[in-house]
Coordinates of C-alpha atoms in Angstrom, one line a residue:
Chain A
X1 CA -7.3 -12.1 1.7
X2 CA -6.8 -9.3 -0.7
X3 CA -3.2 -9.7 -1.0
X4 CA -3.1 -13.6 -1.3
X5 CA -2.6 -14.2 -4.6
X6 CA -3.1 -11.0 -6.4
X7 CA -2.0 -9.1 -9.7
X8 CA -2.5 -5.5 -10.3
X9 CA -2.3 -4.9 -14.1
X10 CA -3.0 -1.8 -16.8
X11 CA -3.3 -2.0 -20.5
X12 CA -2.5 1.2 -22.9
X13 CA -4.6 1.0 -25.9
X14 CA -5.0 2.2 -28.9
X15 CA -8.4 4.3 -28.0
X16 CA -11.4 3.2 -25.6
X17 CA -13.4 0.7 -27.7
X18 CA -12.4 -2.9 -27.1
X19 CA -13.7 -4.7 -29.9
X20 CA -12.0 -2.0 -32.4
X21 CA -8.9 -0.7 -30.1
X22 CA -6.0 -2.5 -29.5
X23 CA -3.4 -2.8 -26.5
X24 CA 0.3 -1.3 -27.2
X25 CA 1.3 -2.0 -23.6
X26 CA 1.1 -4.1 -20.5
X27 CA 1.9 -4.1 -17.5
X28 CA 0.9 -6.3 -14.2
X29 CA 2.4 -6.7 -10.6
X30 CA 2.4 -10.1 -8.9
X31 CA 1.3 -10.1 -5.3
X32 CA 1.6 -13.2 -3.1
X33 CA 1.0 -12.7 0.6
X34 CA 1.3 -9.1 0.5
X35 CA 4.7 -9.0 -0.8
X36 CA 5.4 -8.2 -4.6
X37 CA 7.2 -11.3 -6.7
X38 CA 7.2 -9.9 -9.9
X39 CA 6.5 -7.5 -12.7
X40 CA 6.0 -7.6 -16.2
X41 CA 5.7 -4.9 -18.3
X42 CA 6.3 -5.0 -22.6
X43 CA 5.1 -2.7 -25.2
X44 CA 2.8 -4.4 -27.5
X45 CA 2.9 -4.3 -31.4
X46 CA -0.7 -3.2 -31.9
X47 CA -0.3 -4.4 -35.8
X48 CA -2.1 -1.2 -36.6
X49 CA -1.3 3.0 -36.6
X50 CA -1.1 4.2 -33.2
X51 CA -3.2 7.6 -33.3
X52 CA -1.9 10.8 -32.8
X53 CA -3.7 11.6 -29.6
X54 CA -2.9 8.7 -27.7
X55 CA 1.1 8.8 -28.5
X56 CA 0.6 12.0 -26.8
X57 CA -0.8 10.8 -23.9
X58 CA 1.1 7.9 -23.6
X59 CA 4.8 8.9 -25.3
X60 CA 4.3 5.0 -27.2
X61 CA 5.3 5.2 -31.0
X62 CA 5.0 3.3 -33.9
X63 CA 8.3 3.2 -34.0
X64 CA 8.2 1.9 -30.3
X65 CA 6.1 -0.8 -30.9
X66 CA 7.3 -1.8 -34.7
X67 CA 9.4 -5.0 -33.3
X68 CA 7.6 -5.8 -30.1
X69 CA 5.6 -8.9 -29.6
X70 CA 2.3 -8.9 -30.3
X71 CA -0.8 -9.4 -28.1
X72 CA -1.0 -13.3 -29.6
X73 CA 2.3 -13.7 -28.5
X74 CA 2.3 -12.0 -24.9
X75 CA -0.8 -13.6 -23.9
X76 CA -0.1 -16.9 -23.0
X77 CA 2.9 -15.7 -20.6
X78 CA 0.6 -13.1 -19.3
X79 CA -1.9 -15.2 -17.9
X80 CA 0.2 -17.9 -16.8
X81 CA 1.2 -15.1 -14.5
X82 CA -2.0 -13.9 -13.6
X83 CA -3.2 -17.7 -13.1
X84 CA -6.2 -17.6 -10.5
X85 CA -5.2 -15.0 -8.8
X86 CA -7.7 -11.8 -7.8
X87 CA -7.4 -9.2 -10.6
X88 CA -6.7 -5.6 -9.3
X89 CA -7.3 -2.6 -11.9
X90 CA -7.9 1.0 -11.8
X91 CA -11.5 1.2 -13.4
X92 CA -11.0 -2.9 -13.7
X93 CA -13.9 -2.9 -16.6
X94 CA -12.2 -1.0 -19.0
X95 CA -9.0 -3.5 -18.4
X96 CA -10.4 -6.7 -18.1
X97 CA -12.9 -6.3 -21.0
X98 CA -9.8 -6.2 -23.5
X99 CA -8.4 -9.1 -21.0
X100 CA -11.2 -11.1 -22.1
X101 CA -11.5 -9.9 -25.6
X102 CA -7.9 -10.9 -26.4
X103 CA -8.7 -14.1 -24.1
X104 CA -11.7 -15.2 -26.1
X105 CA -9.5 -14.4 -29.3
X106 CA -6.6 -16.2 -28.9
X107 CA -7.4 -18.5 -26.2
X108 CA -11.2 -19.1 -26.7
X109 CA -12.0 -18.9 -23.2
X110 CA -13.4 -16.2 -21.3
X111 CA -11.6 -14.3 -17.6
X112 CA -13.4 -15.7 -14.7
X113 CA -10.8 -14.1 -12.1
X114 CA -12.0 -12.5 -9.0
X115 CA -11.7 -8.5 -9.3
X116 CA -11.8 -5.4 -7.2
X117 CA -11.9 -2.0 -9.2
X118 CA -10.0 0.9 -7.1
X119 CA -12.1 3.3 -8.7
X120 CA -15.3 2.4 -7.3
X121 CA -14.0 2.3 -3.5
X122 CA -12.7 6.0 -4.5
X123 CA -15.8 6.6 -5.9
X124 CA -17.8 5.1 -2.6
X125 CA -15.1 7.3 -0.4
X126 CA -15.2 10.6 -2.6
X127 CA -18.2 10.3 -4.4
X128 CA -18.2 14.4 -5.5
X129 CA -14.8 14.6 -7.3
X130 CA -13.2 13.0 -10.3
X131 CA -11.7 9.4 -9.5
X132 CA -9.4 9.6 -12.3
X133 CA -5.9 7.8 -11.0
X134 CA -3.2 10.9 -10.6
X135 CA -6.0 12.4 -8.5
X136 CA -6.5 9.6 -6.3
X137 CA -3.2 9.2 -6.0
X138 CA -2.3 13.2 -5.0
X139 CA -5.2 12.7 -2.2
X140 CA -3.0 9.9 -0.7
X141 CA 0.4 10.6 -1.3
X142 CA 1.3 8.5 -3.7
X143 CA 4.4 9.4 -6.2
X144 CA 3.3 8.3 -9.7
X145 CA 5.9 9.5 -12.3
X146 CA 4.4 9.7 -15.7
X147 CA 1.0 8.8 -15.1
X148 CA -0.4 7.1 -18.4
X149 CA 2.9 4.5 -18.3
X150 CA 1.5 1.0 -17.6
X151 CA 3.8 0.3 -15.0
X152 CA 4.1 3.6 -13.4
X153 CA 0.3 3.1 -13.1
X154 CA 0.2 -0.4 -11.8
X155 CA 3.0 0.8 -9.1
X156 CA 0.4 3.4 -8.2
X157 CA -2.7 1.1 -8.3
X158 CA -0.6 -1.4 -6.0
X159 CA -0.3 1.5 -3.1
X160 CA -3.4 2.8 -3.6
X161 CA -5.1 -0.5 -3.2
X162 CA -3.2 -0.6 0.4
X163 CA -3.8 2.8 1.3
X164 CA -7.6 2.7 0.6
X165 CA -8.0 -0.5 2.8
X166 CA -5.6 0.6 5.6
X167 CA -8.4 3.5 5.9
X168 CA -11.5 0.6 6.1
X169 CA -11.2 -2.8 4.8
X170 CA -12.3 -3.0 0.5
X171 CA -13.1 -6.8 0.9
X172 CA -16.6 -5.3 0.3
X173 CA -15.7 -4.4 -3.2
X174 CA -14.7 -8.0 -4.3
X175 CA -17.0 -7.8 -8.1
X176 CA -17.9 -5.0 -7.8
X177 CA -18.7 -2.6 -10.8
X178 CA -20.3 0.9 -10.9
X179 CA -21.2 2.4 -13.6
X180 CA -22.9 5.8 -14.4
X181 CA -26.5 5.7 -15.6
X182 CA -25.5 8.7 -17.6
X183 CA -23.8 6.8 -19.8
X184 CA -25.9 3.7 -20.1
X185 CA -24.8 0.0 -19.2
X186 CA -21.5 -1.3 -20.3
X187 CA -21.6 -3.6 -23.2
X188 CA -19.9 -6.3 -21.7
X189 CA -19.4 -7.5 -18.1
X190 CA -18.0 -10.4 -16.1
X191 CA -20.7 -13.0 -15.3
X192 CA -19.7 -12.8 -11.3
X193 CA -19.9 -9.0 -11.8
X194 CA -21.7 -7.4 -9.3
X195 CA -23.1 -4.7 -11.1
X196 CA -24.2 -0.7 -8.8
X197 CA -25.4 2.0 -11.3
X198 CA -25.1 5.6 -9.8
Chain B
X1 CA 25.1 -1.7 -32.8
X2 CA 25.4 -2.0 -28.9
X3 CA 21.8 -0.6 -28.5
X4 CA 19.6 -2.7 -31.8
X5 CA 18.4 -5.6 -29.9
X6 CA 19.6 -5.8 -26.5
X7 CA 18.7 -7.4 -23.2
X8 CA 20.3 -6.0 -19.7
X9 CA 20.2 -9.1 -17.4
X10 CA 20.7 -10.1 -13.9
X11 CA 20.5 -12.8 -11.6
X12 CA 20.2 -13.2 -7.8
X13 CA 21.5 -16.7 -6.4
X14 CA 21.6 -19.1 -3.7
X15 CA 26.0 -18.8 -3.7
X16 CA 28.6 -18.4 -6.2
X17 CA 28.4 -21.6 -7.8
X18 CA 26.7 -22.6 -10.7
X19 CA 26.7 -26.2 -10.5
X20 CA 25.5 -26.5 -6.9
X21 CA 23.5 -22.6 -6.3
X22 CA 20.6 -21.9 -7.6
X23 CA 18.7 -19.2 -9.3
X24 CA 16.6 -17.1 -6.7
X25 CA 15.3 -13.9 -8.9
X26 CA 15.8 -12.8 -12.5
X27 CA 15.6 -9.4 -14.2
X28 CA 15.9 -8.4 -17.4
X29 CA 15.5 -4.7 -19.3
X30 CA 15.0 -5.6 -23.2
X31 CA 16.0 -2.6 -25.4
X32 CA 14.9 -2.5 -29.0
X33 CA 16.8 0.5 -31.0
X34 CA 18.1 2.4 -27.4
X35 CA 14.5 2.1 -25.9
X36 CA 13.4 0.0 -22.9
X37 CA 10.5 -2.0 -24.9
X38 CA 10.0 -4.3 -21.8
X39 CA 11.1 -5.6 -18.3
X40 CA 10.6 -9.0 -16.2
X41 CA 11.2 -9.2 -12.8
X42 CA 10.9 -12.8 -10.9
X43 CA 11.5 -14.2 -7.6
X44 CA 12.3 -18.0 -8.2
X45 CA 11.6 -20.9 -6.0
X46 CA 15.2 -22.8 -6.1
X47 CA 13.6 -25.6 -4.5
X48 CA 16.5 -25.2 -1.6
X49 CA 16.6 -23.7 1.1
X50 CA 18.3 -20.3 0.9
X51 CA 20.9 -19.0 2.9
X52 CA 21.2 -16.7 5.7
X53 CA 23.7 -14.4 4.5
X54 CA 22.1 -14.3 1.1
X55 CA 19.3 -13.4 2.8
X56 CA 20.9 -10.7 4.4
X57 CA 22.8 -9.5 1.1
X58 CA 19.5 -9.5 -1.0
X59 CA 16.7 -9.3 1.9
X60 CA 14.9 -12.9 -0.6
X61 CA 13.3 -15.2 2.4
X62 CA 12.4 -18.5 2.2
X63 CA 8.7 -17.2 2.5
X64 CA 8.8 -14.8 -0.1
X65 CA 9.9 -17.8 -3.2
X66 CA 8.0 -20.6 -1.6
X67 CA 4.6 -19.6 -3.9
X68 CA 6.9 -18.8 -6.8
X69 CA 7.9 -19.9 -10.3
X70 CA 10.6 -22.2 -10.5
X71 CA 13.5 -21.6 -12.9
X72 CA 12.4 -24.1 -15.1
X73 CA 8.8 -22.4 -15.3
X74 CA 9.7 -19.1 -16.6
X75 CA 12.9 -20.3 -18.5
X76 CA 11.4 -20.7 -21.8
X77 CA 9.4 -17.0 -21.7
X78 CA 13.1 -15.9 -20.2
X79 CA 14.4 -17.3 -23.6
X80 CA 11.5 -15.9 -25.9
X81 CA 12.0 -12.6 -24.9
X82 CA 16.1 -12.4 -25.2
X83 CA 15.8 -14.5 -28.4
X84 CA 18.9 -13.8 -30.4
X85 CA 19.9 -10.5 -28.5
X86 CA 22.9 -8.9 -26.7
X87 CA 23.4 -9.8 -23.8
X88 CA 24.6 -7.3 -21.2
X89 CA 25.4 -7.7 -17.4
X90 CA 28.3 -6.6 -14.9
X91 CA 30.4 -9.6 -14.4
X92 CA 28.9 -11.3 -17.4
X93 CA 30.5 -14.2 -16.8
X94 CA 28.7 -15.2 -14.0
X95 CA 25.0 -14.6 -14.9
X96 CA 26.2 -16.3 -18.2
X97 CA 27.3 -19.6 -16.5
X98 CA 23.7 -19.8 -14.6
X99 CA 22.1 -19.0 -17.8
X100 CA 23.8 -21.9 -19.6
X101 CA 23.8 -24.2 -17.1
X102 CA 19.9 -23.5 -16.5
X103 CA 19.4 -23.8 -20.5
X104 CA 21.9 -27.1 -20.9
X105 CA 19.6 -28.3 -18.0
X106 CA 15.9 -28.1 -19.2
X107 CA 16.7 -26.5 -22.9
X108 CA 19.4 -29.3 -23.8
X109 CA 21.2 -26.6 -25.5
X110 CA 23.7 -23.6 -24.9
X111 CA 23.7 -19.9 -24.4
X112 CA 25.5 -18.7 -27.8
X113 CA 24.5 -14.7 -27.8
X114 CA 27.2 -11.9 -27.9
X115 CA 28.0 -10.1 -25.0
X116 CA 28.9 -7.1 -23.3
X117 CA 30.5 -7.3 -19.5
X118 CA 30.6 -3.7 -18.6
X119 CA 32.9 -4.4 -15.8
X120 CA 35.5 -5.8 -18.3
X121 CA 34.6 -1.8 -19.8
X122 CA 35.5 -0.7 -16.0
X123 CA 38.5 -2.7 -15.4
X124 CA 40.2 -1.5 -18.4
X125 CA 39.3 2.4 -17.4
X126 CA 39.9 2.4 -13.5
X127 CA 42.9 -0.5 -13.0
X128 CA 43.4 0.4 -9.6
X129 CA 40.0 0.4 -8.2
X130 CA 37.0 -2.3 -7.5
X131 CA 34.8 -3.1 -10.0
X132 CA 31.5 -3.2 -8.1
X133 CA 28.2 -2.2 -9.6
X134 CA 27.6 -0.1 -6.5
X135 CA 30.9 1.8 -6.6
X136 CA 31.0 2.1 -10.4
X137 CA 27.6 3.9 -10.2
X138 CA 28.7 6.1 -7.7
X139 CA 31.4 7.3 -10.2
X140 CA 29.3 7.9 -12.3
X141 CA 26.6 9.8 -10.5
X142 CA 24.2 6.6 -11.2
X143 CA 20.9 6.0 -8.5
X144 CA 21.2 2.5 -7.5
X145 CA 18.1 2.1 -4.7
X146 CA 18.5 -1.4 -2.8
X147 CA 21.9 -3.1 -5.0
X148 CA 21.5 -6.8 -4.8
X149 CA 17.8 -6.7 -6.4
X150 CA 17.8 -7.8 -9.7
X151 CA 15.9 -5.2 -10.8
X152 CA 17.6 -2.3 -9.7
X153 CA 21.1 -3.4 -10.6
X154 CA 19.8 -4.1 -14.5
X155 CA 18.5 -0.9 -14.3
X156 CA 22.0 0.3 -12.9
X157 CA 23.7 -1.2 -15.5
X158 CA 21.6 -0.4 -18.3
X159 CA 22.5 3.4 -17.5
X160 CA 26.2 2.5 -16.7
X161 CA 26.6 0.8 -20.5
X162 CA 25.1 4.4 -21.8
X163 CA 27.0 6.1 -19.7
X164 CA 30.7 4.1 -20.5
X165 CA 29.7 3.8 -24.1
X166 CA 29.3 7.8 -24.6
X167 CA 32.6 8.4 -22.9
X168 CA 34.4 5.9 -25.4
X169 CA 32.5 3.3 -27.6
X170 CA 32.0 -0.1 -26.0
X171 CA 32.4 -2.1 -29.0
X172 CA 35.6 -3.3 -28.6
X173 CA 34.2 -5.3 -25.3
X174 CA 32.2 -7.8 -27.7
X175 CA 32.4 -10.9 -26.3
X176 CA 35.9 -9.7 -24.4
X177 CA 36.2 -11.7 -20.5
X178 CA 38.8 -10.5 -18.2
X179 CA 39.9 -13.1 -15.6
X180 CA 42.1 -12.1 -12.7
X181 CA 45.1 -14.9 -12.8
X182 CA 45.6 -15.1 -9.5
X183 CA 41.9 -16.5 -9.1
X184 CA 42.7 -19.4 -12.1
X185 CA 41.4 -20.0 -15.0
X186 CA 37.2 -19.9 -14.9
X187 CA 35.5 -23.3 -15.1
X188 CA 33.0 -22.4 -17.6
X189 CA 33.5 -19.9 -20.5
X190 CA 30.9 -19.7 -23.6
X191 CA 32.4 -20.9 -27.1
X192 CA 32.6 -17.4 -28.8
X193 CA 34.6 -15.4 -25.4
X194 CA 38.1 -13.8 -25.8
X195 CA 39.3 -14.6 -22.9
X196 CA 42.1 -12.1 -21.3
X197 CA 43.7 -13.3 -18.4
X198 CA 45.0 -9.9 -16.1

């Protein structure tokens, strides 16, 4: 069922705050019956300074980005892509909350798309280490050149996704968020979100 | 110049004939000032059956485009995002016929960008020797995983132009066609061409 009708997709951003931050890059994988059909990945012309510390992260300029499309303009491609297929993200809240901000924006409408979140089967599976992607990847074997790349990321998200539910089947993890009390509940969720604090 | 606003492009197809095959994967690399700024990959559903031996040249099944796009669907985003920029492929001429005749088809217009044909660029430098992507790349010390995916022979040929152009400039192959006499006179040629029959 997982592999369907399925995208895998990452956003770079500008910083972690999606009602202030904005995306400089996407990227999304297109899944149908297990097979991939295509890939899309554009830098994004934020229409604002990209900060110091995330060009270092990410190696995106302002320069980069200066005659990209913007957000406005990618959007409507993007999710004719996507269409109703189930949404697969790495930490999916952080990437589909600036989905659906940019969604309501520009579109008016918000993302009702099923979702699994890799992160919280590796958190389930190695619940006393850091889930962050490169890791999760080394644990399984997984190349991922230039972590921090949207589509190097996505590439790694799309074997991960396979490896963690060769091990035991993640149709358990269809909506499902966790979040750490620690840090208090997310401002925004999905409405079929099924929400787990730790 | 070569590098300003560029798009690397291929196509996979159901023969060699533009008014009867049809389009069965796309790829493109777009390069803004010498930097990959995107990349779209598609398999296409020609709405035909596809052929065994293409099948065997390109391993594209039936099953894998019968959920997809058609070329109609994602020509107009195919068009946003090469707008009015180079056009690069090896053996121009024959992605350039599909493009037009898929544009003159549902667009109602022509194909009028510039282009490069980097195997016009290898023809001139190794005469004696075939011009295919797989055995120019090996000259030139190029990885080219899987030939006959769109993807990886854009990427090919994105890194042969660099490589071509640093030996000698490419400019001088604006918009230049070779033709072999001995195989006639092509069909199909865009407006702007200089045609040089070998």
């Amino acid at each position: 069922m997982i592999y369907e009708n399925t995208t895998i997709f990452d956003f770079e951003t500008t910083g972690l705050d999606p009602s202030y931050d904005k995306i400089i890059e996407l990227a999304l994988i297109r899944i149908r019956n297990g097979k991939v059909v295509g890939t899309l990945n554009y830098l994004i012309n934020p229409e604002t300074v990209i900060p110091h510390n995330i060009t270092d992260i990410t190696g995106i300029t302002n320069d980069d980005v200066c005659n990209c499309p913007t957000i406005k303009q990618l959007l409507p491609w993007m999710m004719a892509i996507i269409g109703d297929s189930l949404l697969v993200a790495h930490n999916a809240l952080f990437d589909l909350t600036f989905l659906d901000v940019a969604n309501q924006k520009y579109r008016g409408k918000s993302v009702n798309n099923s979702f699994i979140d890799t992160r919280a089967i590796c958190i389930d599976r190695f619940p006393y280490e850091s889930h962050r992607l490169e890791l999760m990847c080394n644990k399984y074997q997984i190349r991922l050149d230039g972590a921090h790349r949207a589509l190097n990321d996505v590439s790694a998200t799309w074997e991960l996704l396979q490896k963690l539910d060769q091990e035991k089947t993640v149709e358990d993890y269809l909506n499902k968020i966790y979040y750490f009390k620690k840090h208090g509940v997310p401002n925004w969720m999905p409405e079929h979100a099924r929400i787990v604090g730790l």
